[in-house]
Amino acid sequence: MSPQDILELHSPAKINLILEILYRREDGFHELKTVMQELEYGDLLRIEEVQADRLEFYCDHPDLPTGEENLAYRAALLLQDCYARGRGARLTLSKRIPIAAGLGGGSSNAAAVLKGLNALWKLNLSLEQLQELAAGLGSDVPFFLYGGTALAKGRGEQIVSLPKLPPIPVLLIFLPDQALSTPLVYRSLKWDKIKIGEKTGNFVQWLMERQKLANSDNVFTGQLYNFMTNDLEAGAFALADNLPALKEELKSMGLMPMLSGSGPTIFALCSDFEILPKVGNELSARGYHVILTSFSRKAG
Ligand code: C5P
């Protein structure tokens, strides 16, 4: 097997810096505007070509299904069915991103499979072709084809890339064994308002103009928090009653916390970067899972 028959891909986590729900759509999805941020932290996906049209999926996490319930495996099946009949691959996932935690792990894995197999099988599919497949797999999958910082619209699948942000440190905090189902969070929200997503519009405009501001990363982090809001917090907080108290406690420790996606992970920023590891150690001693990472360092 030649080296080009094996690919290793980083499959990053994400947070939503802002998430506004505009209205509930006829198809049951919610129209939204959100700014998604790729993180440095992620999974590792190894892809290698196998002879015949076999698709094999292996994962080192015992709780993750490896059959068709797995989004990454479904991504491989879909790509094979649409563009690569007769081709095969072995996918091996080293899972680090917590499952069903609001960090986009499954969506990220699915996008990595699409990108990886497109390269491995030399399909030369365009970003638009991959995006169409990605949107069919899940609302968050298209973002991971772009990564970086991006505005997502529609049900989350329409992506506009934004200027790259500095690698701001971020603490991810969650209770082990606490997972939240995204459909349940949306359902417990009972959304009956109609909004235009003005806050996201203002945030995006500020991000676009940011190059003109001669801020240090610390000052920028403080300003960023003024824009941050997540409409899914009400739904998640109704299902997991430990979360509001955790958020308040993090605030009292001088951090700037918010729910990540549909939760249950809370992420926190701090304009004094030194504080994050200290708080992380304290929470981890109390049984929380804590990950100290940063916005993606990837160039581009
Ligand atoms: O697209 P995805 O499969 O990730 O969505 C999971 C569930 O989350 C949907 O079935 C729906 O209940 C909810 N959802 C929503 N509006 C969105 C995205 C997801 O209501 N924009």
CSV table of C-alpha atoms and ligand atoms in Angstrom, one decimal:
chain,number,residue,atom,x,y,z
A,1,MET,CA,0.0,0.0,0.0
A,2,SER,CA,1.5,3.4,-1.0
A,3,PRO,CA,1.4,6.3,1.4
A,4,GLN,CA,-1.1,8.2,-0.7
A,5,ASP,CA,-3.6,5.3,0.0
A,6,ILE,CA,-3.7,6.3,3.6
A,7,LEU,CA,-4.9,9.7,4.9
A,8,GLU,CA,-4.9,11.1,8.4
A,9,LEU,CA,-7.3,14.0,9.0
A,10,HIS,CA,-7.8,16.2,12.0
A,11,SER,CA,-11.6,16.4,12.7
A,12,PRO,CA,-12.1,19.5,14.9
A,13,ALA,CA,-14.8,20.4,17.4
A,14,LYS,CA,-16.7,23.7,17.2
A,15,ILE,CA,-18.5,26.2,19.3
A,16,ASN,CA,-21.2,28.7,18.4
A,17,LEU,CA,-20.2,32.2,19.3
A,18,ILE,CA,-23.7,33.4,18.7
A,19,LEU,CA,-26.9,31.4,17.9
A,20,GLU,CA,-30.2,33.1,17.1
A,21,ILE,CA,-33.3,31.3,16.2
A,22,LEU,CA,-35.4,33.3,13.8
A,23,TYR,CA,-38.6,31.1,13.5
A,24,ARG,CA,-39.9,27.5,13.4
A,25,ARG,CA,-40.2,26.3,9.9
A,26,GLU,CA,-43.0,24.2,8.3
A,27,ASP,CA,-40.5,21.3,7.9
A,28,GLY,CA,-40.0,21.2,11.7
A,29,PHE,CA,-36.5,22.7,11.6
A,30,HIS,CA,-35.7,26.1,13.0
A,31,GLU,CA,-34.4,28.9,10.7
A,32,LEU,CA,-31.4,30.3,12.4
A,33,LYS,CA,-28.4,32.6,12.2
A,34,THR,CA,-25.2,31.5,14.0
A,35,VAL,CA,-21.5,32.2,13.9
A,36,MET,CA,-19.5,29.0,14.3
A,37,GLN,CA,-15.9,28.8,15.4
A,38,GLU,CA,-13.6,25.9,14.7
A,39,LEU,CA,-11.5,24.8,17.7
A,40,GLU,CA,-8.0,23.4,17.9
A,41,TYR,CA,-9.3,20.3,19.8
A,42,GLY,CA,-10.6,17.4,17.8
A,43,ASP,CA,-10.7,13.8,16.7
A,44,LEU,CA,-8.3,11.9,14.5
A,45,LEU,CA,-9.6,10.1,11.4
A,46,ARG,CA,-7.5,7.6,9.5
A,47,ILE,CA,-8.8,6.6,6.1
A,48,GLU,CA,-7.2,3.9,3.9
A,49,GLU,CA,-8.3,2.4,0.6
A,50,VAL,CA,-9.4,-1.3,0.7
A,51,GLN,CA,-9.9,-3.4,-2.3
A,52,ALA,CA,-13.5,-4.2,-3.4
A,53,ASP,CA,-16.5,-2.0,-2.4
A,54,ARG,CA,-16.2,-2.7,1.3
A,55,LEU,CA,-16.7,0.1,3.8
A,56,GLU,CA,-15.3,-0.6,7.3
A,57,PHE,CA,-15.7,1.7,10.3
A,58,TYR,CA,-13.8,1.3,13.5
A,59,CYS,CA,-13.8,3.6,16.6
A,60,ASP,CA,-12.0,3.4,19.9
A,61,HIS,CA,-15.0,4.8,21.9
A,62,PRO,CA,-17.3,2.0,23.2
A,63,ASP,CA,-20.5,4.2,23.2
A,64,LEU,CA,-20.3,5.2,19.5
A,65,PRO,CA,-22.3,3.1,17.1
A,66,THR,CA,-20.2,1.9,14.1
A,67,GLY,CA,-23.1,1.0,11.8
A,68,GLU,CA,-25.5,3.2,9.9
A,69,GLU,CA,-26.5,5.1,13.0
A,70,ASN,CA,-23.1,6.7,12.8
A,71,LEU,CA,-23.0,9.9,10.8
A,72,ALA,CA,-19.5,9.4,9.6
A,73,TYR,CA,-20.2,5.9,8.3
A,74,ARG,CA,-23.4,7.3,6.6
A,75,ALA,CA,-21.3,10.0,4.9
A,76,ALA,CA,-19.1,7.3,3.4
A,77,LEU,CA,-22.1,5.2,2.3
A,78,LEU,CA,-23.7,8.3,0.7
A,79,LEU,CA,-20.5,9.4,-1.2
A,80,GLN,CA,-19.9,5.8,-2.4
A,81,ASP,CA,-23.5,5.5,-3.6
A,82,CYS,CA,-23.6,8.8,-5.4
A,83,TYR,CA,-20.1,9.0,-6.9
A,84,ALA,CA,-17.9,6.0,-6.1
A,85,ARG,CA,-19.6,2.7,-6.7
A,86,GLY,CA,-17.2,-0.2,-6.4
A,87,ARG,CA,-14.7,1.7,-4.3
A,88,GLY,CA,-13.9,0.7,-0.7
A,89,ALA,CA,-12.3,2.2,2.4
A,90,ARG,CA,-11.4,1.5,6.0
A,91,LEU,CA,-12.2,4.4,8.4
A,92,THR,CA,-10.6,4.4,11.9
A,93,LEU,CA,-11.7,7.1,14.3
A,94,SER,CA,-9.8,8.1,17.5
A,95,LYS,CA,-12.6,9.8,19.4
A,96,ARG,CA,-11.7,12.7,21.8
A,97,ILE,CA,-14.6,15.1,21.3
A,98,PRO,CA,-17.3,14.3,23.9
A,99,ILE,CA,-20.4,12.7,22.3
A,100,ALA,CA,-23.7,14.5,22.1
A,101,ALA,CA,-22.1,17.5,23.9
A,102,GLY,CA,-22.9,20.4,21.5
A,103,LEU,CA,-19.4,20.4,20.1
A,104,GLY,CA,-20.3,19.1,16.6
A,105,GLY,CA,-18.2,15.9,16.9
A,106,GLY,CA,-20.4,13.7,14.7
A,107,SER,CA,-20.9,16.4,12.1
A,108,SER,CA,-17.2,17.1,12.0
A,109,ASN,CA,-16.4,13.4,11.5
A,110,ALA,CA,-18.9,13.2,8.6
A,111,ALA,CA,-17.3,16.2,6.9
A,112,ALA,CA,-13.8,14.8,7.4
A,113,VAL,CA,-15.0,11.5,5.7
A,114,LEU,CA,-16.4,13.4,2.7
A,115,LYS,CA,-13.2,15.5,2.3
A,116,GLY,CA,-10.9,12.5,2.9
A,117,LEU,CA,-12.7,10.1,0.6
A,118,ASN,CA,-12.9,12.7,-2.1
A,119,ALA,CA,-9.1,13.0,-2.0
A,120,LEU,CA,-8.4,9.3,-1.4
A,121,TRP,CA,-10.7,8.1,-4.2
A,122,LYS,CA,-9.6,11.1,-6.5
A,123,LEU,CA,-13.2,12.0,-7.2
A,124,ASN,CA,-12.4,15.7,-7.7
A,125,LEU,CA,-15.8,16.8,-6.4
A,126,SER,CA,-16.2,20.5,-5.9
A,127,LEU,CA,-16.9,22.1,-2.6
A,128,GLU,CA,-20.5,22.7,-3.8
A,129,GLN,CA,-21.0,19.0,-4.6
A,130,LEU,CA,-19.6,18.0,-1.2
A,131,GLN,CA,-21.8,20.7,0.5
A,132,GLU,CA,-24.9,19.3,-1.0
A,133,LEU,CA,-24.1,15.8,0.4
A,134,ALA,CA,-23.1,17.4,3.7
A,135,ALA,CA,-26.4,19.3,4.1
A,136,GLY,CA,-28.3,16.0,3.5
A,137,LEU,CA,-26.4,14.4,6.4
A,138,GLY,CA,-27.0,17.1,9.0
A,139,SER,CA,-27.4,20.8,9.5
A,140,ASP,CA,-23.9,21.3,11.1
A,141,VAL,CA,-22.0,19.2,8.6
A,142,PRO,CA,-21.4,21.8,5.8
A,143,PHE,CA,-19.7,24.2,8.3
A,144,PHE,CA,-16.9,21.6,8.8
A,145,LEU,CA,-16.1,21.6,5.1
A,146,TYR,CA,-15.1,25.2,5.5
A,147,GLY,CA,-13.9,25.4,9.2
A,148,GLY,CA,-12.4,28.6,10.6
A,149,THR,CA,-15.0,31.2,11.6
A,150,ALA,CA,-18.2,31.2,9.6
A,151,LEU,CA,-21.8,32.6,9.5
A,152,ALA,CA,-24.3,29.8,9.1
A,153,LYS,CA,-27.9,30.5,7.9
A,154,GLY,CA,-31.0,28.5,6.9
A,155,ARG,CA,-31.1,25.5,9.2
A,156,GLY,CA,-27.4,25.9,9.6
A,157,GLU,CA,-26.3,24.5,6.2
A,158,GLN,CA,-25.7,27.8,4.3
A,159,ILE,CA,-22.2,28.9,5.0
A,160,VAL,CA,-20.4,32.3,4.6
A,161,SER,CA,-16.7,32.3,5.7
A,162,LEU,CA,-15.7,35.2,7.9
A,163,PRO,CA,-12.2,36.6,8.7
A,164,LYS,CA,-10.1,34.3,10.8
A,165,LEU,CA,-10.0,35.0,14.5
A,166,PRO,CA,-6.9,34.8,16.7
A,167,PRO,CA,-6.3,31.5,18.6
A,168,ILE,CA,-8.2,32.7,21.7
A,169,PRO,CA,-8.1,30.3,24.6
A,170,VAL,CA,-11.3,28.6,25.5
A,171,LEU,CA,-12.3,26.2,28.4
A,172,LEU,CA,-14.9,23.5,27.7
A,173,ILE,CA,-16.7,22.2,30.7
A,174,PHE,CA,-19.2,19.3,31.0
A,175,LEU,CA,-20.3,16.7,33.4
A,176,PRO,CA,-19.2,13.2,32.5
A,177,ASP,CA,-22.2,11.0,31.3
A,178,GLN,CA,-24.4,14.0,30.7
A,179,ALA,CA,-25.6,14.2,27.1
A,180,LEU,CA,-28.4,16.2,25.6
A,181,SER,CA,-30.2,15.3,22.4
A,182,THR,CA,-30.4,18.2,19.9
A,183,PRO,CA,-34.0,17.4,18.8
A,184,LEU,CA,-35.1,17.3,22.5
A,185,VAL,CA,-33.5,20.7,23.2
A,186,TYR,CA,-35.2,22.3,20.2
A,187,ARG,CA,-38.5,20.7,21.2
A,188,SER,CA,-38.3,21.9,24.8
A,189,LEU,CA,-37.8,25.4,23.5
A,190,LYS,CA,-41.4,25.9,22.2
A,191,TRP,CA,-40.3,28.8,20.0
A,192,ASP,CA,-43.2,31.0,18.9
A,193,LYS,CA,-41.3,34.3,18.1
A,194,ILE,CA,-40.2,35.6,14.7
A,195,LYS,CA,-36.8,37.4,14.7
A,196,ILE,CA,-34.6,38.7,12.0
A,197,GLY,CA,-31.3,37.9,13.6
A,198,GLU,CA,-30.2,41.5,14.1
A,199,LYS,CA,-27.7,40.6,16.9
A,200,THR,CA,-25.9,38.2,14.5
A,201,GLY,CA,-25.9,40.8,11.8
A,202,ASN,CA,-24.3,43.3,14.1
A,203,PHE,CA,-21.8,40.7,15.3
A,204,VAL,CA,-20.8,39.8,11.8
A,205,GLN,CA,-20.4,43.4,10.8
A,206,TRP,CA,-18.1,44.0,13.8
A,207,LEU,CA,-16.1,40.9,13.0
A,208,MET,CA,-15.6,42.1,9.4
A,209,GLU,CA,-14.5,45.5,10.6
A,210,ARG,CA,-12.2,44.0,13.3
A,211,GLN,CA,-9.1,44.3,11.2
A,212,LYS,CA,-9.3,48.0,11.6
A,213,LEU,CA,-9.3,47.7,15.4
A,214,ALA,CA,-5.8,47.6,16.9
A,215,ASN,CA,-6.9,45.5,19.9
A,216,SER,CA,-4.8,43.0,21.7
A,217,ASP,CA,-6.3,39.5,21.9
A,218,ASN,CA,-7.3,40.1,25.5
A,219,VAL,CA,-9.2,43.2,24.8
A,220,PHE,CA,-10.8,41.5,21.7
A,221,THR,CA,-11.9,38.6,23.9
A,222,GLY,CA,-13.8,40.9,26.3
A,223,GLN,CA,-15.5,42.7,23.4
A,224,LEU,CA,-16.4,39.4,21.8
A,225,TYR,CA,-18.4,38.3,24.9
A,226,ASN,CA,-20.6,41.4,24.6
A,227,PHE,CA,-22.1,39.9,21.4
A,228,MET,CA,-22.4,36.3,22.5
A,229,THR,CA,-25.9,34.8,23.0
A,230,ASN,CA,-27.4,31.4,22.4
A,231,ASP,CA,-31.2,31.0,22.0
A,232,LEU,CA,-30.9,27.3,22.7
A,233,GLU,CA,-29.9,27.9,26.3
A,234,ALA,CA,-33.5,28.2,27.4
A,235,GLY,CA,-34.3,24.7,26.0
A,236,ALA,CA,-31.1,23.1,27.3
A,237,PHE,CA,-31.4,24.7,30.7
A,238,ALA,CA,-35.0,23.4,31.0
A,239,LEU,CA,-33.7,19.8,30.5
A,240,ALA,CA,-30.5,20.0,32.6
A,241,ASP,CA,-31.1,22.0,35.7
A,242,ASN,CA,-27.4,21.9,36.8
A,243,LEU,CA,-26.4,24.1,33.8
A,244,PRO,CA,-27.7,27.6,34.9
A,245,ALA,CA,-25.9,27.2,38.3
A,246,LEU,CA,-22.7,26.2,36.5
A,247,LYS,CA,-22.9,29.2,34.2
A,248,GLU,CA,-23.5,31.6,37.1
A,249,GLU,CA,-20.6,30.1,39.1
A,250,LEU,CA,-18.3,30.5,36.1
A,251,LYS,CA,-19.3,34.1,35.8
A,252,SER,CA,-18.6,34.6,39.5
A,253,MET,CA,-15.1,33.2,38.9
A,254,GLY,CA,-14.5,36.0,36.3
A,255,LEU,CA,-15.1,33.9,33.2
A,256,MET,CA,-17.4,34.6,30.2
A,257,PRO,CA,-19.4,31.4,29.8
A,258,MET,CA,-22.1,30.3,27.3
A,259,LEU,CA,-23.8,27.1,26.3
A,260,SER,CA,-22.1,25.5,23.3
A,261,GLY,CA,-24.6,24.7,20.5
A,262,SER,CA,-27.5,22.6,22.0
A,263,GLY,CA,-25.3,21.7,25.0
A,264,PRO,CA,-24.7,20.4,27.6
A,265,THR,CA,-21.1,21.7,27.2
A,266,ILE,CA,-20.5,25.2,28.6
A,267,PHE,CA,-17.6,27.0,27.1
A,268,ALA,CA,-15.9,29.9,28.7
A,269,LEU,CA,-13.6,32.7,27.6
A,270,CYS,CA,-11.6,35.1,29.8
A,271,SER,CA,-9.8,38.2,29.0
A,272,ASP,CA,-7.1,37.2,31.5
A,273,PHE,CA,-5.9,34.0,29.8
A,274,GLU,CA,-4.0,32.9,32.9
A,275,ILE,CA,-7.2,32.3,34.8
A,276,LEU,CA,-8.6,29.6,32.5
A,277,PRO,CA,-6.2,26.7,33.6
A,278,LYS,CA,-6.7,27.6,37.2
A,279,VAL,CA,-10.5,27.4,37.0
A,280,GLY,CA,-10.1,24.3,34.8
A,281,ASN,CA,-8.0,22.5,37.6
A,282,GLU,CA,-10.5,23.5,40.3
A,283,LEU,CA,-13.5,22.2,38.3
A,284,SER,CA,-11.8,19.0,37.2
A,285,ALA,CA,-11.0,18.3,40.9
A,286,ARG,CA,-14.8,18.5,41.5
A,287,GLY,CA,-15.5,15.8,38.9
A,288,TYR,CA,-16.2,18.0,35.8
A,289,HIS,CA,-14.6,17.1,32.5
A,290,VAL,CA,-12.6,20.1,31.4
A,291,ILE,CA,-10.7,20.7,28.1
A,292,LEU,CA,-8.5,23.7,27.7
A,293,THR,CA,-8.1,24.5,24.0
A,294,SER,CA,-8.3,27.5,21.7
A,295,PHE,CA,-9.9,28.8,18.6
A,296,SER,CA,-8.3,27.0,15.6
A,297,ARG,CA,-4.6,28.0,14.9
A,298,LYS,CA,-5.0,26.8,11.3
A,299,ALA,CA,-3.9,29.5,8.8
A,300,GLY,CA,-6.3,30.8,6.2
B,1,C5P,O1,-29.8,18.5,11.0
B,1,C5P,P1,-29.7,17.7,12.3
B,1,C5P,O2,-29.9,16.2,12.0
B,1,C5P,O3,-28.4,17.9,13.0
B,1,C5P,O4,-30.8,18.1,13.3
B,1,C5P,C1,-31.1,17.4,14.4
B,1,C5P,C2,-32.4,17.9,14.9
B,1,C5P,O5,-32.3,19.1,15.5
B,1,C5P,C3,-33.5,18.0,13.9
B,1,C5P,O6,-34.2,16.8,13.7
B,1,C5P,C4,-34.4,19.1,14.5
B,1,C5P,O7,-35.2,18.5,15.5
B,1,C5P,C5,-33.4,20.0,15.3
B,1,C5P,N1,-33.0,21.1,14.5
B,1,C5P,C6,-33.9,22.2,14.3
B,1,C5P,N2,-33.5,23.3,13.5
B,1,C5P,C7,-32.2,23.3,13.0
B,1,C5P,C8,-31.3,22.3,13.2
B,1,C5P,C9,-31.7,21.2,14.0
B,1,C5P,O8,-35.0,22.1,14.7
B,1,C5P,N3,-31.9,24.4,12.4
